[in-house]
Coordinates of C-alpha atoms in Angstrom, one line a residue:
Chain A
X92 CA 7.3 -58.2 124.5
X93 CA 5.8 -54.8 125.8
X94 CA 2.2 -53.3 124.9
X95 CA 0.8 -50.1 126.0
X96 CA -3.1 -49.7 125.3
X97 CA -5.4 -46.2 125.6
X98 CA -8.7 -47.5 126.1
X99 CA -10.4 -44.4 125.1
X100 CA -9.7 -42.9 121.6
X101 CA -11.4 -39.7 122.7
X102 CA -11.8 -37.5 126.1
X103 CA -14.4 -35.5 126.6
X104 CA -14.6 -32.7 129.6
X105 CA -15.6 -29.4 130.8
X106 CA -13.3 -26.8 131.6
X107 CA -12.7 -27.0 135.2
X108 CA -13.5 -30.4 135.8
X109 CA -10.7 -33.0 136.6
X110 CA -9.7 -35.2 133.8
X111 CA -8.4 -38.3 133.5
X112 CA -6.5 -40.3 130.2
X113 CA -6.1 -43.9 130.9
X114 CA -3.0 -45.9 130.0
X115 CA -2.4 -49.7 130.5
X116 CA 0.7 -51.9 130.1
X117 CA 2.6 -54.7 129.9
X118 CA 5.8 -55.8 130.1
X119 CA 8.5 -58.8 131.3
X120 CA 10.2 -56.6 133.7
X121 CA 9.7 -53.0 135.7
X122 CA 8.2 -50.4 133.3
X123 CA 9.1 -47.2 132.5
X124 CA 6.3 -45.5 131.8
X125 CA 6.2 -41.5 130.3
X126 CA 3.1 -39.4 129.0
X127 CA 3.7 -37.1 126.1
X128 CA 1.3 -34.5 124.5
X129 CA 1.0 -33.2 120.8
X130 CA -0.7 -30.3 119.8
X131 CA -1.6 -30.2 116.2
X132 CA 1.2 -29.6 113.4
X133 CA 3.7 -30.0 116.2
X134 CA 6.2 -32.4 117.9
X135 CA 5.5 -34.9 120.6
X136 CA 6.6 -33.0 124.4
X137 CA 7.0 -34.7 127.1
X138 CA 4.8 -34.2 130.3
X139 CA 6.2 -36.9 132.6
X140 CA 7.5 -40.1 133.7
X141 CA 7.8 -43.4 136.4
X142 CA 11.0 -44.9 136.5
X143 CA 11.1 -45.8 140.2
X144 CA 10.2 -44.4 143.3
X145 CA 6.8 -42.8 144.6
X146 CA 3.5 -44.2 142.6
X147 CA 2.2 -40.8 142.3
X148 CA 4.4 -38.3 139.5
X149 CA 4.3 -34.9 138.9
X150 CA 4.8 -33.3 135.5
X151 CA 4.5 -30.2 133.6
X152 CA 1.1 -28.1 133.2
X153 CA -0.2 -29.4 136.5
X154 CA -0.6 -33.0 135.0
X155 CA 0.4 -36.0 137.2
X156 CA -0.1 -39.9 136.9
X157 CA -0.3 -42.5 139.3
X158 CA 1.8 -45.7 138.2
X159 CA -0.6 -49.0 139.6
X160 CA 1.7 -52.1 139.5
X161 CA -0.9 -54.7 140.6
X162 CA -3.5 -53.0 137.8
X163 CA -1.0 -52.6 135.4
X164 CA -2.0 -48.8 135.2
X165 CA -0.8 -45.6 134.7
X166 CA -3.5 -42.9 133.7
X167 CA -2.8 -39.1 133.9
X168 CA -4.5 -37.5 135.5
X169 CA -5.3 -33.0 136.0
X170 CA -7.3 -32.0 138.7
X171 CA -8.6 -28.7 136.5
X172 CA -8.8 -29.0 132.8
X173 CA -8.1 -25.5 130.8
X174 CA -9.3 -25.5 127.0
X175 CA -5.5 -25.4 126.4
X176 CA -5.5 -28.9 127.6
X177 CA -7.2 -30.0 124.3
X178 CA -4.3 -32.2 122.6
X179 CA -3.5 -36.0 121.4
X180 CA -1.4 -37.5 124.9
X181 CA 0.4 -40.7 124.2
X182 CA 1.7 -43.2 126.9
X183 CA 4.6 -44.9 126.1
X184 CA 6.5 -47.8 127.9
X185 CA 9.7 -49.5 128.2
X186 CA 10.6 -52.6 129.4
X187 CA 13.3 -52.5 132.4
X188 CA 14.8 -55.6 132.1
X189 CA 18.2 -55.6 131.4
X190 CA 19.2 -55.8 127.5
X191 CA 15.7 -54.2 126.4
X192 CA 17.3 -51.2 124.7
X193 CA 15.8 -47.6 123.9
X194 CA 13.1 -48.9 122.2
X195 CA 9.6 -47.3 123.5
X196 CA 6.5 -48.5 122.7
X197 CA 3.5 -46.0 121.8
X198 CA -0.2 -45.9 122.6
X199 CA -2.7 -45.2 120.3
X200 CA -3.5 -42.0 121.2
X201 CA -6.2 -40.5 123.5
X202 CA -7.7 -36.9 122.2
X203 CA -8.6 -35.0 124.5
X204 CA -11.1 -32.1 124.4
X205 CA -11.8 -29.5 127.0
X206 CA -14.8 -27.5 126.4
X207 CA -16.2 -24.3 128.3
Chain B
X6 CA 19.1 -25.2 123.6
X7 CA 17.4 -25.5 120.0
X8 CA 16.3 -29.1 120.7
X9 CA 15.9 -31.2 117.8
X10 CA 16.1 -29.6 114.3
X11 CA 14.8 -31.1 111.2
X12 CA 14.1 -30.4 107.9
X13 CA 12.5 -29.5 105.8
X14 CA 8.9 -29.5 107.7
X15 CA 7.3 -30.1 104.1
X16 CA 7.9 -32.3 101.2
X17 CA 5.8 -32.6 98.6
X18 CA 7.1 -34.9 95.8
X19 CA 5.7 -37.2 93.4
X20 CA 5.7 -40.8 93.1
X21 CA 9.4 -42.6 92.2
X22 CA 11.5 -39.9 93.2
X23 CA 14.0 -39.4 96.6
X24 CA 13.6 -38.0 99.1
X25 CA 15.6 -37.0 101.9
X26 CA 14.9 -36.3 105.3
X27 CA 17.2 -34.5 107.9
X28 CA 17.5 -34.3 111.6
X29 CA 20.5 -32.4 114.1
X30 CA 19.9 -34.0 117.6
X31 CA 20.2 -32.2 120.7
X32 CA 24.0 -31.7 121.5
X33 CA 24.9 -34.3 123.9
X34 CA 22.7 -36.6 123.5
X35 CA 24.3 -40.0 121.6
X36 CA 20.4 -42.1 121.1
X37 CA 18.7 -40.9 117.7
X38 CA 15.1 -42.1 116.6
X39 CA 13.2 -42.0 113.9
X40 CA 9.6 -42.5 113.5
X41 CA 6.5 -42.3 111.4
X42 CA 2.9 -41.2 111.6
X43 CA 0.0 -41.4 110.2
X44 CA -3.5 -41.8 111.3
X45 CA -3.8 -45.8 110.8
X46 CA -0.6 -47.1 112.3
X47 CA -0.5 -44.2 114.4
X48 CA 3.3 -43.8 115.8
X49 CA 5.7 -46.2 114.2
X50 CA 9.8 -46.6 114.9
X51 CA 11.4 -46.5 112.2
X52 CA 14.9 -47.3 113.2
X53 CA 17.0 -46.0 116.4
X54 CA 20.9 -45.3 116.7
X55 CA 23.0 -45.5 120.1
X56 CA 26.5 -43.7 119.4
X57 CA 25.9 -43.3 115.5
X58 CA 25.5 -47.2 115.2
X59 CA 21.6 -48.7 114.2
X60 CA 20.8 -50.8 116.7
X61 CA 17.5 -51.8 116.0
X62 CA 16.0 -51.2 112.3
X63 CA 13.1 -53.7 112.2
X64 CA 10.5 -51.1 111.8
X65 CA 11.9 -49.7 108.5
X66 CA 9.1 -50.6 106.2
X67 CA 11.3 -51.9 103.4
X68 CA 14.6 -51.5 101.4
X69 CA 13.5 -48.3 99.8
X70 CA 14.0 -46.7 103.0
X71 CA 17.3 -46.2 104.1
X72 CA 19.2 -44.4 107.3
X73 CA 22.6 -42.8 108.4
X74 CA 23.9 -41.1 111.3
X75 CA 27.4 -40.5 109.5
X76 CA 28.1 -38.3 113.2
X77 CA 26.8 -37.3 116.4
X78 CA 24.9 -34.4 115.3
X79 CA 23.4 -35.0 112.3
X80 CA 21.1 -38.2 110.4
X81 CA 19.7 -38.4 107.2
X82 CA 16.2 -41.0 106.3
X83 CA 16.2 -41.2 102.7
X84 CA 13.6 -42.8 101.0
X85 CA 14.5 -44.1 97.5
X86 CA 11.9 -44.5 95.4
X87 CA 8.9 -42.9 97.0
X88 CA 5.5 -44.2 96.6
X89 CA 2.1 -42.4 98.1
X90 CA 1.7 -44.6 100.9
X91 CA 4.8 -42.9 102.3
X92 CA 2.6 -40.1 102.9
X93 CA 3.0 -39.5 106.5
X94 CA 4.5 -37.2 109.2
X95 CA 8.5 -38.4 110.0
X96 CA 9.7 -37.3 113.6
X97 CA 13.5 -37.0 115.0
X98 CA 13.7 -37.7 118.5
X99 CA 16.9 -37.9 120.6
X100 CA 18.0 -38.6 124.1
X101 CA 21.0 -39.0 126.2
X102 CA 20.9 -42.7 125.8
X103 CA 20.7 -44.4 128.8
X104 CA 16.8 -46.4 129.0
X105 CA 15.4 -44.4 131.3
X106 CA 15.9 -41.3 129.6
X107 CA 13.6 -39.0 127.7
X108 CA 13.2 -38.7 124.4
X109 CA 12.7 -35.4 122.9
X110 CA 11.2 -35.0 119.5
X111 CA 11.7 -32.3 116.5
X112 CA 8.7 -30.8 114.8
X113 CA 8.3 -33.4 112.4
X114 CA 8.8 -33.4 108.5
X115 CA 5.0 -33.8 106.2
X116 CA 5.5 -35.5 103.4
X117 CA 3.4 -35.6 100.9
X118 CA 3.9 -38.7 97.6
X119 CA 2.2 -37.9 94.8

């Protein structure tokens, strides 16, 4: 079966400062991981994901994540926060064995607030 | 692109009657999913679709609830009768299908059971 835990139910940081959402897995198989980001009354967006390749993504607004096999980890990370930052981010996984479907499994949700 | 369209945003209803919930996918894309929020289960799947077909509906709650994807670009959740602890935020997502593919959600319906 595959989890997906967010330590932290809240995030707390100054405008300007780096930030950094934590996300741990687990699954039978590869993961593929993805970060997504809702602002209030909307939609979940997506910001970015691992499938394979180089441990370190990129994504939208300056976020990136660095996928940690042996820790099981994949935290987003911003090296700046803006106030416009402030949000609910999900991580989400998917096991990559073969046969494990669409199906993603959510986080919790870490809130994040950036303050001046 | 409109992305994913659903409606209506807000349904306020009381307790016992239907309600229906509606979602287009992006065109091209053949996976639908719905899910439900609220603040103490946080973000549930409901049920998913591959190519109109439920693949996987072990999340639905119960038999009240109830979904079709009668074609490619368009689902329906119904949810027949309604009771207040349906109260919750429903979302649409769809994707292209394949695993590793994104999902991208709609704006979300609020319903409100009185």
């Amino acid at each position: 079966a595959q989890s997906v835990a967010q330590p932290e139910d809240q995030v707390n940081v100054a405008e300007g400062n780096p930030l950094t959402v934590k996300c741990t897995y687990s699954v039978s198989g590869n993961p593929y991981l993805f970060w997504y980001v809702q602002y209030p009354n909307r939609g979940l967006q997506f910001l970015l994901k691992y499938i394979t390749g180089d441990n370190l993504v990129k994504g939208s607004y300056g976020f990136e994540a660095e996928f940690n096999k042996s820790q099981t980890s994949f935290h987003l990370k911003k090296p700046s926060a803006l106030v416009s930052d402030s949000a609910l981010y999900f991580c989400a996984v998917r096991d990559g064995i073969t046969g494990g479907g669409n199906k993603l499994t959510f986080g919790t949700g870490t809130q994040l607030k950036v303050e001046l | 692109d409109a992305g994913v369209i659903q409606s209506p945003r807000h349904e306020v209803t009381e307790m016992g009657q239907e309600v229906t919930l509606r979602c287009k996918p992006i065109s091209g894309h053949n996976s639908l999913f719905w899910y439900r929020q609220t603040m103490m289960r946080g973000l549930e799947l409901l049920i998913y679709f591959n190519n109109n077909v439920p693949i996987d509906d072990s999340g639905m709650p119960e038999d009240r609830f109830s979904a079709k994807m009668p074609n490619a670009s368009f689902s329906t959740l119904k949810i027949q009768p309604s009771e207040p602890r349906d109260s919750a935020v429903y979302f649409c997502a769809s994707s292209i299908g394949q695993w590793k593919e994104t999902q991208y959600f709609g704006p979300g319906t609020r319903l409100l059971v009185l």
